[in-house]
Short mmCIF file of C-alpha atoms and ligand atoms in Angstrom, two decimals:
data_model
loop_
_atom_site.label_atom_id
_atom_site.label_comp_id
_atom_site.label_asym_id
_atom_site.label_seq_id
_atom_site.Cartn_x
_atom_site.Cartn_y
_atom_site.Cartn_z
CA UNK A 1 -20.46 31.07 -10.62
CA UNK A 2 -18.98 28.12 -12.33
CA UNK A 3 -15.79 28.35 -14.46
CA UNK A 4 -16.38 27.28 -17.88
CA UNK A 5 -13.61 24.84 -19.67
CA UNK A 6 -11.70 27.26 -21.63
CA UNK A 7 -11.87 29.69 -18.37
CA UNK A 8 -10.31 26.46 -16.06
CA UNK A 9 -7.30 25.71 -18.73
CA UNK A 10 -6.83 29.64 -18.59
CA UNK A 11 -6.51 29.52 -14.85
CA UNK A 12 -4.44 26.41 -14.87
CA UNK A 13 -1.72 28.13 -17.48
CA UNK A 14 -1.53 31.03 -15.44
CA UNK A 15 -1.95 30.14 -12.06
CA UNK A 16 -0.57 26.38 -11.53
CA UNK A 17 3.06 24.94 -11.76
CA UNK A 18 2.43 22.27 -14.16
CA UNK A 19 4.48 18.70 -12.97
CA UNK A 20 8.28 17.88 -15.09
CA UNK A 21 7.29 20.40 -17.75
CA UNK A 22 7.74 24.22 -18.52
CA UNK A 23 4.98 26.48 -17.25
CA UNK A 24 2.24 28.09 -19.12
CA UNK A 25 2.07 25.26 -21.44
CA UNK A 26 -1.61 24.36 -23.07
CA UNK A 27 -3.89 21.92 -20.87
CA UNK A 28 -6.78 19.86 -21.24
CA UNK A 29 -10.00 20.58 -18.29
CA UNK A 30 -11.56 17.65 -17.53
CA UNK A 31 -15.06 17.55 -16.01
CA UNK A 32 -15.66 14.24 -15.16
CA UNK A 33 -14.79 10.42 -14.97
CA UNK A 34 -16.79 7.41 -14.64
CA UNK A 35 -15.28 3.73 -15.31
CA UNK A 36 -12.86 3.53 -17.42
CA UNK A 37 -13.53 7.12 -19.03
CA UNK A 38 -13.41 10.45 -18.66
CA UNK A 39 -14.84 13.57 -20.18
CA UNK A 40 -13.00 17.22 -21.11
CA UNK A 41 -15.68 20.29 -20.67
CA UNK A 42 -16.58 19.70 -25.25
CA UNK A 43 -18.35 16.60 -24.29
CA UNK A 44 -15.03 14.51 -25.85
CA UNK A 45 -14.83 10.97 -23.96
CA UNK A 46 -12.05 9.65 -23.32
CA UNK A 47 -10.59 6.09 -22.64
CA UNK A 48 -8.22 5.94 -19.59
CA UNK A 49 -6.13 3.52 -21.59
CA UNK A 50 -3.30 4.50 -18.84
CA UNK A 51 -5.32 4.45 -15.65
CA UNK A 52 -4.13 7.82 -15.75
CA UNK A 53 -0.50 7.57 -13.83
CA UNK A 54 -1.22 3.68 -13.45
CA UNK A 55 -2.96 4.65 -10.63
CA UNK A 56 -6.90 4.26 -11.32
CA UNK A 57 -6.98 0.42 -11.21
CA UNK A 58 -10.63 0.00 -10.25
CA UNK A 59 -11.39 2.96 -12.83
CA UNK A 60 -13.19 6.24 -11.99
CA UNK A 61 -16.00 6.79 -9.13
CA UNK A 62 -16.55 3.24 -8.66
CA UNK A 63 -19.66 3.32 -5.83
CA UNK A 64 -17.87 1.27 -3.03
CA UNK A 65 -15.03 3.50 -2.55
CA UNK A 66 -17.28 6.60 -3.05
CA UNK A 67 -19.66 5.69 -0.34
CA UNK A 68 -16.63 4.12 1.72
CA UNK A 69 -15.23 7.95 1.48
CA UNK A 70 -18.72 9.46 1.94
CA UNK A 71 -19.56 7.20 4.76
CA UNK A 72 -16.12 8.04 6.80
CA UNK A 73 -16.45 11.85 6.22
CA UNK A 74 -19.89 12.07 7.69
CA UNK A 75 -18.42 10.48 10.68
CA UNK A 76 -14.78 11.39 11.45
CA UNK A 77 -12.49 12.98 8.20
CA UNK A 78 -9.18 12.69 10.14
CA UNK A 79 -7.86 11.63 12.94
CA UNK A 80 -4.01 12.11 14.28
CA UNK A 81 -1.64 9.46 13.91
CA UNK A 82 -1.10 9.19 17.57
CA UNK A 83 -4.77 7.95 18.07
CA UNK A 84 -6.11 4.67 16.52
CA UNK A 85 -9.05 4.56 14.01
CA UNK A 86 -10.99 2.12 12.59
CA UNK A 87 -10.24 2.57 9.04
CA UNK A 88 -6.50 2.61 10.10
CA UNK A 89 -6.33 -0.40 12.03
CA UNK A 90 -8.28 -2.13 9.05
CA UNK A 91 -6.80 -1.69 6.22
CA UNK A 92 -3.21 -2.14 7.79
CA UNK A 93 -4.29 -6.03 9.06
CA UNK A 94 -5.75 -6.10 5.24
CA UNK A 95 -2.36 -5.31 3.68
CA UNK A 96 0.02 -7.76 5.88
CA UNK A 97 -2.83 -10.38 5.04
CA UNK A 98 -2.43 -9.00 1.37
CA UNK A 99 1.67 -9.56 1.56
CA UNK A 100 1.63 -12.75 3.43
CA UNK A 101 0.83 -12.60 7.45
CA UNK A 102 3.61 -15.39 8.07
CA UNK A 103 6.41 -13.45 7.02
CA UNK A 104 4.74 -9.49 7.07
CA UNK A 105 3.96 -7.70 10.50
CA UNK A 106 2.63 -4.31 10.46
CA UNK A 107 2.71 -0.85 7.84
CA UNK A 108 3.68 2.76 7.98
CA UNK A 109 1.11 4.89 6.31
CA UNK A 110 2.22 7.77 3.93
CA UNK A 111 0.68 10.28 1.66
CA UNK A 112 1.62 8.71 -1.32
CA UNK A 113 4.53 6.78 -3.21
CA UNK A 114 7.92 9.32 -3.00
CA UNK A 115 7.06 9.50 0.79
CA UNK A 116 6.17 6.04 0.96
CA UNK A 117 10.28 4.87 -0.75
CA UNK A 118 11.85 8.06 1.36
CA UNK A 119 10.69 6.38 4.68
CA UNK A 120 11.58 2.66 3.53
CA UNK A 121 15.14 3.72 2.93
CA UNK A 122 15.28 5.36 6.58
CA UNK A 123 13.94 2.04 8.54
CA UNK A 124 16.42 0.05 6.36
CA UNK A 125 19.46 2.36 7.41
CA UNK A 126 18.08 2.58 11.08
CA UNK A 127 17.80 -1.48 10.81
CA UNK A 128 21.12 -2.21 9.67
CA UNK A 129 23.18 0.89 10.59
CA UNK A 130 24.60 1.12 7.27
CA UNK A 131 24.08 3.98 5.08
CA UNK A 132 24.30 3.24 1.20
CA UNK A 133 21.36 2.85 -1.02
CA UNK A 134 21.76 1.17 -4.54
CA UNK A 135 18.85 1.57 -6.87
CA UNK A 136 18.27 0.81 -10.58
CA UNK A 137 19.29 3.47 -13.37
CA UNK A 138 16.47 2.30 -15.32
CA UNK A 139 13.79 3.59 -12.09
CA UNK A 140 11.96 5.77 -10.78
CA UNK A 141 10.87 6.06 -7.02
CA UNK A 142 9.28 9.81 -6.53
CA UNK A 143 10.27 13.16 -6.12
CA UNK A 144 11.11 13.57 -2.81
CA UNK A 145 14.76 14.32 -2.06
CA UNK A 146 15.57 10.80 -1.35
CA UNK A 147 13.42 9.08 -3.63
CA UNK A 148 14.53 11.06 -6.30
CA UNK A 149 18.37 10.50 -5.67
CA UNK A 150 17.37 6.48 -5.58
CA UNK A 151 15.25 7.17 -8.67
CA UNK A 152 17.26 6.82 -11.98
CA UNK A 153 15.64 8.14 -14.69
CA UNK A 154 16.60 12.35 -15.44
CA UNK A 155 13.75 13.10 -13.05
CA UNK A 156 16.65 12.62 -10.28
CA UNK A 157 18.75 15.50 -11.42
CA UNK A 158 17.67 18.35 -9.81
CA UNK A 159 17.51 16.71 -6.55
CA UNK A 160 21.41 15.39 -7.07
CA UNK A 161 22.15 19.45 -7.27
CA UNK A 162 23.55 19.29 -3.00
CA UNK A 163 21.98 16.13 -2.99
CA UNK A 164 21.63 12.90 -0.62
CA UNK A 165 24.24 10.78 0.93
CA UNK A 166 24.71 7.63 0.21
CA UNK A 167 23.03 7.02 -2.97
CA UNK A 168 24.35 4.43 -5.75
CA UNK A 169 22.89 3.43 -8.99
CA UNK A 170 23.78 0.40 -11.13
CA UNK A 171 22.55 -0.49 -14.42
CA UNK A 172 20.01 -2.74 -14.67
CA UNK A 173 19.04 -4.65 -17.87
CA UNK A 174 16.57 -4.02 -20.56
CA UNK A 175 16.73 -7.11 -22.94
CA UNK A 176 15.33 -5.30 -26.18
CA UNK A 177 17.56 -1.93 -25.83
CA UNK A 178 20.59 -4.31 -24.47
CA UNK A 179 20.45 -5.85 -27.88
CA UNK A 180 19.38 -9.29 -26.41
CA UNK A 181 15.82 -10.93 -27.02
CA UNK A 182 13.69 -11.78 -23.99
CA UNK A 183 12.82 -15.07 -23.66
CA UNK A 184 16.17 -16.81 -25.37
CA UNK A 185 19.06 -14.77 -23.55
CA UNK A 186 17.26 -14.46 -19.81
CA UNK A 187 20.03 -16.96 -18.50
CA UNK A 188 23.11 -14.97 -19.90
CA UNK A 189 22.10 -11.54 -19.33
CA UNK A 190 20.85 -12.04 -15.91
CA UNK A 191 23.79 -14.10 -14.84
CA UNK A 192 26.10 -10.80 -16.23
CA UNK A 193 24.04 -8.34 -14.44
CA UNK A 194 24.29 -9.79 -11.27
CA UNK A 195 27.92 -10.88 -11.59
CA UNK A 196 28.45 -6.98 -12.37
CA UNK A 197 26.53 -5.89 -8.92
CA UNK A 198 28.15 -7.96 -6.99
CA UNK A 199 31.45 -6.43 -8.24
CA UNK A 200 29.68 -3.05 -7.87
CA UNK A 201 28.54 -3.80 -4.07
CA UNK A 202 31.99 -5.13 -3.35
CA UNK A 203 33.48 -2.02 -4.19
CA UNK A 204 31.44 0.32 -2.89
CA UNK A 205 31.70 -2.04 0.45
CA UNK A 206 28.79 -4.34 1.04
CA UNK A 207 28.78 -3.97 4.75
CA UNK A 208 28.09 -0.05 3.76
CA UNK A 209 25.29 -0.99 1.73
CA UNK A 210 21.62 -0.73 3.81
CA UNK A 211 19.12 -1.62 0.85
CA UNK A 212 18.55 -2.15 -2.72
CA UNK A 213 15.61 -0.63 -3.63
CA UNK A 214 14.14 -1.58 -7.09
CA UNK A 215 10.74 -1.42 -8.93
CA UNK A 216 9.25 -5.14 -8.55
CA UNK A 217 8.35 -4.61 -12.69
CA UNK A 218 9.74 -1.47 -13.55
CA UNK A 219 6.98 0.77 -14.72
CA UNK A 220 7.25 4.48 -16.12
CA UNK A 221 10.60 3.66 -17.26
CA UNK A 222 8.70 1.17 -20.12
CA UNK A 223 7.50 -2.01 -18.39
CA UNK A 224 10.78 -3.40 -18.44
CA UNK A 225 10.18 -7.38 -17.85
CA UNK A 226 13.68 -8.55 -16.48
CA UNK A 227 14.98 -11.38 -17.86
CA UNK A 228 14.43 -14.47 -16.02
CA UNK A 229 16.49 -15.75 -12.14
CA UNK A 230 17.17 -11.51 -12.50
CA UNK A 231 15.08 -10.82 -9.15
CA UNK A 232 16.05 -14.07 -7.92
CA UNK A 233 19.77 -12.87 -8.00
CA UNK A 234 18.93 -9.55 -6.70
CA UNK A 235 17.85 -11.25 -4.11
CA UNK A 236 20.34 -13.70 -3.45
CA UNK A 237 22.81 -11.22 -3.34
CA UNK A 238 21.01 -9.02 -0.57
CA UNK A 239 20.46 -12.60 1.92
CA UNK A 240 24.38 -12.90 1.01
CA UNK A 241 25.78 -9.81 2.54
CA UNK A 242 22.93 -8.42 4.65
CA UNK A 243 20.82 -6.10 2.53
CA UNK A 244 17.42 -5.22 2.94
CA UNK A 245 15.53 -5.81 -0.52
CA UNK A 246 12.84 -2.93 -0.50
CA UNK A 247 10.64 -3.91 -3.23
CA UNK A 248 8.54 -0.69 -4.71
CA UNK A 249 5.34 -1.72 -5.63
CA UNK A 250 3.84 1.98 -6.19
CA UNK A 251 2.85 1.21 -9.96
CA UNK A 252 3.15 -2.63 -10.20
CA UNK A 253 1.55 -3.08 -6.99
CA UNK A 254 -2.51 -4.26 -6.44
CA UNK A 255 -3.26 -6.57 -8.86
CA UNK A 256 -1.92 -5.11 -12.02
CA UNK A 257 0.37 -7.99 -13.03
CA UNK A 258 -2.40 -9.98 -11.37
CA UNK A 259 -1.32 -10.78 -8.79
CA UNK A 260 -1.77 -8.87 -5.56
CA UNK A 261 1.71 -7.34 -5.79
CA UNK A 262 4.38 -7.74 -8.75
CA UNK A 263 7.17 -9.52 -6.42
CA UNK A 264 4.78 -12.41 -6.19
CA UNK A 265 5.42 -12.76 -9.72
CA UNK A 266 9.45 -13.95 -8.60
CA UNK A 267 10.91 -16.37 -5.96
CA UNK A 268 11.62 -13.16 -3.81
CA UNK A 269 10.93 -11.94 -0.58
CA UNK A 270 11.21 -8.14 -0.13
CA UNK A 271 11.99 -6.89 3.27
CA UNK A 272 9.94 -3.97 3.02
CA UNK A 273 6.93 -2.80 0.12
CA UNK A 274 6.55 0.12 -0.79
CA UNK A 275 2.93 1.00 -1.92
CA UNK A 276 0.53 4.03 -2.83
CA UNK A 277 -1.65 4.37 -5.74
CA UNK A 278 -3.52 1.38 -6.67
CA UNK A 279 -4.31 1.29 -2.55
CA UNK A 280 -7.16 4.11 -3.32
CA UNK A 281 -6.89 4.39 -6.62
CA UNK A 282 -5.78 8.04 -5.97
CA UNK A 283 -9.54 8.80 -4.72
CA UNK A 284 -7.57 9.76 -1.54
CA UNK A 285 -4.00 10.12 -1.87
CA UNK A 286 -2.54 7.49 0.65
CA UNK A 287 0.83 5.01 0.57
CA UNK A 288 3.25 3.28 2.78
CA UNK A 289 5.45 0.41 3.90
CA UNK A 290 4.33 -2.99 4.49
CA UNK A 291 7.39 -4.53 6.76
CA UNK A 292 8.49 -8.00 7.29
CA UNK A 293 8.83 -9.08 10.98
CA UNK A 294 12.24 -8.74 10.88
CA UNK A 295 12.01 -5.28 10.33
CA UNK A 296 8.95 -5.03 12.51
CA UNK A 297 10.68 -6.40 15.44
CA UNK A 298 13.88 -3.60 15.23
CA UNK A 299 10.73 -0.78 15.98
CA UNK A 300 9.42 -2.55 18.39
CA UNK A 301 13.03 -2.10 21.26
CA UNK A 302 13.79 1.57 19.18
CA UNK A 303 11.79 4.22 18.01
CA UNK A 304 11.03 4.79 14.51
CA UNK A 305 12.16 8.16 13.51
CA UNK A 306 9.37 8.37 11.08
CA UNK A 307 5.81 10.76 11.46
CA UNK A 308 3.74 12.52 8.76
CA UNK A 309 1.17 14.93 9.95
CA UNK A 310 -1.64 12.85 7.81
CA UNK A 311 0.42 9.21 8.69
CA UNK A 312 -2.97 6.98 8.28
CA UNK A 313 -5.20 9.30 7.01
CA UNK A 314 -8.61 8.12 7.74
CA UNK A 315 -10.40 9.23 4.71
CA UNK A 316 -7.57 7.99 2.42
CA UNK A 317 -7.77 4.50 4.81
CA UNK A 318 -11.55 4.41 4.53
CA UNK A 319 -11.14 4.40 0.94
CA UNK A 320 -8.26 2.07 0.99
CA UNK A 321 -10.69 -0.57 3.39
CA UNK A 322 -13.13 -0.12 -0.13
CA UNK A 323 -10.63 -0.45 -2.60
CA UNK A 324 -8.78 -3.23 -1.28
CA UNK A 325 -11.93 -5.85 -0.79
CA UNK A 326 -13.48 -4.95 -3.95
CA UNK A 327 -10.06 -6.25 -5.48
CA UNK A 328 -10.86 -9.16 -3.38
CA UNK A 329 -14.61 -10.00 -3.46
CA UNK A 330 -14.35 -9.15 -7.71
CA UNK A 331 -11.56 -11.61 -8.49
CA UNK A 332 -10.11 -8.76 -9.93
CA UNK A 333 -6.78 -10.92 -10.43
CA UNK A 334 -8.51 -13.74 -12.28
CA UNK A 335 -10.05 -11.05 -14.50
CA UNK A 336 -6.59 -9.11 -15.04
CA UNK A 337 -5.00 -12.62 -15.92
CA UNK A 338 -8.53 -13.02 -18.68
CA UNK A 339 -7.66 -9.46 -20.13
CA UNK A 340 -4.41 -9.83 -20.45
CA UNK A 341 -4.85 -12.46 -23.03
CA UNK A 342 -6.66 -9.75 -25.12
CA UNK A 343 -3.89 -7.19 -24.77
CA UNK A 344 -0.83 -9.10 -25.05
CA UNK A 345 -2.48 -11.23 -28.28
CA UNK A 346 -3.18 -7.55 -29.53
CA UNK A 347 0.68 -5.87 -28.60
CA UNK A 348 2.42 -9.42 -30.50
CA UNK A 349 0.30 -8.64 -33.72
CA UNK A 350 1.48 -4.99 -33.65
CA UNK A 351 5.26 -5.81 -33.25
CA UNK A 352 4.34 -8.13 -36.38
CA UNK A 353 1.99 -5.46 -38.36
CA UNK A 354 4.00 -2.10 -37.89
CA UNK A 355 7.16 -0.89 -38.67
CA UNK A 356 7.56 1.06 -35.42
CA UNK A 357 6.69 -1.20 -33.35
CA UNK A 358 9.87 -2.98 -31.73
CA UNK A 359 8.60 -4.71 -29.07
CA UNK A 360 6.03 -5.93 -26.81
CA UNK A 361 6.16 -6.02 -23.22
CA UNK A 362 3.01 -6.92 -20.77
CA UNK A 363 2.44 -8.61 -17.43
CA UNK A 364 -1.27 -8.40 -16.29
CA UNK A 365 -2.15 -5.12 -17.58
CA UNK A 366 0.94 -3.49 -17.49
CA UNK A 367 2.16 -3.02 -20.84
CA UNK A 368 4.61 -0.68 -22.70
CA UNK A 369 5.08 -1.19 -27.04
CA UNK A 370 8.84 0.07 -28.13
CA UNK A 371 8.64 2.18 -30.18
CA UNK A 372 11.46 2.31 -33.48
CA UNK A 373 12.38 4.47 -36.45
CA UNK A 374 14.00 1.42 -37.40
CA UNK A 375 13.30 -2.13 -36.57
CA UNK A 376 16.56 -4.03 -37.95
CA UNK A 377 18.91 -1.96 -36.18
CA UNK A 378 15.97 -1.02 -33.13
CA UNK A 379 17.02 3.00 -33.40
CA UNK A 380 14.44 4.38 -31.08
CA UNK A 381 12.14 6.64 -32.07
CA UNK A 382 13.39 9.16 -29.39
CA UNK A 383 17.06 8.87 -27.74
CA UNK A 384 16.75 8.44 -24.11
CA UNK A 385 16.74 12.24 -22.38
CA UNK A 386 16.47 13.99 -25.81
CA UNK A 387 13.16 15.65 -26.38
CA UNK A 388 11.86 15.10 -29.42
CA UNK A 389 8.25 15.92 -31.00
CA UNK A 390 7.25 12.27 -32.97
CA UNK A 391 6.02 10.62 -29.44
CA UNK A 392 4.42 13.90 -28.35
CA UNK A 393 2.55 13.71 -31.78
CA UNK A 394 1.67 10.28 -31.22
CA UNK A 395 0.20 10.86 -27.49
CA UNK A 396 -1.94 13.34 -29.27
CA UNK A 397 -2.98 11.67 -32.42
CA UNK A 398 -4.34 9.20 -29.72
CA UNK A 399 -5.99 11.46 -27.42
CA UNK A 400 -7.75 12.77 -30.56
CA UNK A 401 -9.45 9.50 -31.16
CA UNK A 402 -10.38 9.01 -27.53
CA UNK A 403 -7.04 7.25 -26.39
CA UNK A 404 -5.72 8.56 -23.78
CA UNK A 405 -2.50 6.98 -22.81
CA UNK A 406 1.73 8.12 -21.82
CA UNK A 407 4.77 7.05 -22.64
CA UNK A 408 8.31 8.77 -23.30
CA UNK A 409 11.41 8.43 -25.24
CA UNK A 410 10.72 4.77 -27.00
CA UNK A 411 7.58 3.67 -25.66
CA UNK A 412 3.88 3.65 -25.29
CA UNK A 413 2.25 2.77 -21.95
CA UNK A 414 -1.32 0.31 -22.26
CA UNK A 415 -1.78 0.20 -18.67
CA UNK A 416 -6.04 0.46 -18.63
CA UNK A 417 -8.20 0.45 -15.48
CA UNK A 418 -8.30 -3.43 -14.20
CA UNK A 419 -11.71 -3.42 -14.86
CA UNK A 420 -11.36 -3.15 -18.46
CA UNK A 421 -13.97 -5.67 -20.05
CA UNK A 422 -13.49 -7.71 -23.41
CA UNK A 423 -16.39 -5.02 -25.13
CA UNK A 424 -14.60 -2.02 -24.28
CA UNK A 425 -10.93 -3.13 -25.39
CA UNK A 426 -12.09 -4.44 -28.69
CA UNK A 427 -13.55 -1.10 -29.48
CA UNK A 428 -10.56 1.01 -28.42
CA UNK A 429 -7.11 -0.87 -29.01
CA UNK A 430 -7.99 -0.71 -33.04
CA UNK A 431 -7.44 2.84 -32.09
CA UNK A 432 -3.93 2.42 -31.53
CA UNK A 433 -3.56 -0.14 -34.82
CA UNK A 434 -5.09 3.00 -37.09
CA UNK A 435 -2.07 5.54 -34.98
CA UNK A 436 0.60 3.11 -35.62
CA UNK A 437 -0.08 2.80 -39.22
CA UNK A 438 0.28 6.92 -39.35
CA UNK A 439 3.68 6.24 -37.29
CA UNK A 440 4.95 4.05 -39.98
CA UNK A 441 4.26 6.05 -42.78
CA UNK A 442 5.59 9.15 -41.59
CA UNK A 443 8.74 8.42 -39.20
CA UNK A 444 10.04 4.64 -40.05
CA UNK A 445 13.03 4.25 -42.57
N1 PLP B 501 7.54 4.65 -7.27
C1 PLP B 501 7.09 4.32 -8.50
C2 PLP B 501 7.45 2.99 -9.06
C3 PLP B 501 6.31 5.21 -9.22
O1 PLP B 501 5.91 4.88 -10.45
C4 PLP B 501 5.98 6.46 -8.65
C5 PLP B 501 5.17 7.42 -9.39
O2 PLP B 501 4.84 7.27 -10.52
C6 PLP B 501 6.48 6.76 -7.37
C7 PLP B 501 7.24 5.83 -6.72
C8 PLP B 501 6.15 8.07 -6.73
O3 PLP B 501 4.86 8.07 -6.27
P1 PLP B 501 4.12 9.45 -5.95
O4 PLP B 501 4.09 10.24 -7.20
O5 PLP B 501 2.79 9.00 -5.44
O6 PLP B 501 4.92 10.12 -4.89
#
């Protein structure tokens, strides 16, 4: 017998652990998705104005990668990691070509994105035989143990509690909250964030330091654009004493800043990416580690202490084969790069139009407003880590006119599926206009 809506959410309260939030809480069923919507069990549509976690780029039950997954599970669902499979062998020749074949040689496949940063900082501490890893406080990189002591963001605390080894954050800048304006300070702030790393690596002994991990865009932390030569500094700074630059493209990765991944965007060159989501667009949960030859090479005279039971998965590789040449045969970057016109012309006019509305921030289709009580002095609407019930009420006020969308403290996520067209922004970013207008009456001095 099926379960009918209200009997699912009832399940779901009782029964399931609910992900970074108290138990029990009240939950939305959802029935179905197709493109860029989905429905809940009332017949409400939604608009995936978030690609849910930023991971549906292609949008919901797009027919290549359904078939793709139909197709492989007729034939062979799984197959172990010792043994090679065609799906496998594919996809990973499609994501070095992806990268850049000159200077990329071969992946590690992973379940998803924690897993995917966990097993990128062991191949850069087997490959240099150092054992620090310094990571951005302004991150996030999973909820594994080691991802989540790399990650900065609160979502690391509970894994600090006996923690990793080895683990070292340093600020990294956010023009608008830093009190600087993007676009006019980039030379000064990112010349005194790198001068204090340097001074930060020094101390805590660069020759101890394996890898600097850091989000190529940094995404559920607010789209933080860094200010201009940042990366490039980063960078330097790793060639300079040794480091291995892993580069997580989890959220920015696959053509949501247009480009196939967000490094591309700088004049970087990671040593290892880090990738998951946007690979399937979660239809199978799948992610891994693109390596550069250098780090190839080291695995190819000593063994890589890394396995996963489901390393490869064929399913999740059959429907990362799909996903990964309709981004290619669809110009999907070229059409990201079209839409983004749309979005970012929309997020300027709402900085100008709306109290609350701090600032804009938007590569591609990754795109996070900052949200203020006050614009002159930029109070946020929220304090960083302090719960507070005006962006819940927003996230809802959305969701009740079809929006559906995340953010946190200060900011609201407009991340949509990459297949977004012209028609179906027009009729849903007004949306957002009508929400802020409520925002400004209500909350902004
Ligand atoms: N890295 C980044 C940049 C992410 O945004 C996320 C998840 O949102 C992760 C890693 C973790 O990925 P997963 O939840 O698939 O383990």
């Amino acid at each position: 017998m099926e379960l009918t809506g209200k009997e699912i959410a009832e399940m779901h309260k009782e029964y399931v652990m609910q992900s970074w939030s108290k138990s029990g809480g009240d939950v939305l069923p959802v029935e179905k998705a197709k493109g860029i919507y989905f429905w809940d069990y009332d017949g409400n549509k939604y608009a995936d104005m978030a690609s849910l976690l930023v991971c549906s780029n292609l949008g919901h039950e797009l027919p290549e990668i359904v078939e793709a997954i139909k197709t492989q599970a007729d034939k062979m669902c799984f197959m172990a990691p010792a043994y090679a499979s065609e799906p496998k062998s594919k996809l990973a020749k499609m994501l070095v070509d992806l990268a850049g074949n000159e200077v990329y040689q071969r992946v590690f496949f992973t379940n998803a994105g924690a897993e995917a940063n966990e097993n990128a900082i062991k191949m850069a501490r087997m490959v240099t035989g150092r054992t620090k890893i310094f990571s951005c406080y302004r991150s996030y990189h999973g909820a594994t143990l080691g991802a989540s002591n790399a990650s900065g963001d609160w979502r690391r605390y509970a894994a600090e509690i006996g923690g990793a080894n080895g683990f070292v954050h340093f600020m990294n800048p956010q023009m608008y909250r830093d009190g600087y304006t993007k676009g006019i300070d980039d030379k000064e702030v990112a010349k005194q964030y790198i001068e204090a790393l340097e001074l930060q690596l020094r101390y805590e002994g660069t020759d101890n330091v394996a890898a600097i991990i850091m989000e190529s865009i940094v995404g559920a932390n607010g789209v933080i654009l860094p200010p201009d030569g940042y990366m490039e500094g980063v960078y330097e700074l790793c060639k300079k004493y040794g480091i291995l630059l892993i580069c997580d493209e989890v959220m920015a990765g696959f053509y949501r800043t247009g480009k196939p991944f967000a490094w591309m965007n700088f004049n970087i060159q990671p040593d290892i990416i880090t990738f998951a989501k946007g690979v399937t667009c979660g239809y199978v949960p799948l992610g891994g580690c693109i390596v550069s030859k250098r780090v190839a090479s080291y695995f190819q005279e000593n063994v890589l202490q890394c396995g996963l039971t489901y390393s490869g998965h064929t399913l999740a590789c059959a429907a990362g084969c799909a996903a990964v040449q309709y981004y290619q045969e669809h110009n999907i970057g070229e059409h990201v790069t079209k839409m983004h016109e749309i979005v970012a012309e929309f997020m300027d006019e709402m900085v100008k139009k709306h109290k609350c509305i701090g600032e804009s921030r938007c590569i591609g289709l990754f795109g996070a407003l900052e949200v203020v009580k006050n614009k002159k002095t930029r109070e946020p609407m929220q304090e960083y880590g302090v719960p507070g019930t005006v962006m819940p009420w927003i996230f809802a006020e959305l969701k009740k006119r079809g929006f559906a969308t995340f953010g946190r403290e200060n900011f609201i996520e407009i991340c949509p599926p990459l297949i977004i067209t012209k028609e179906e922004l027009e009729e849903y970013l007004p949306i957002l206009d009508e929400v802020l207008t409520l925002v400004d009456e209500k909350y902004c001095d």
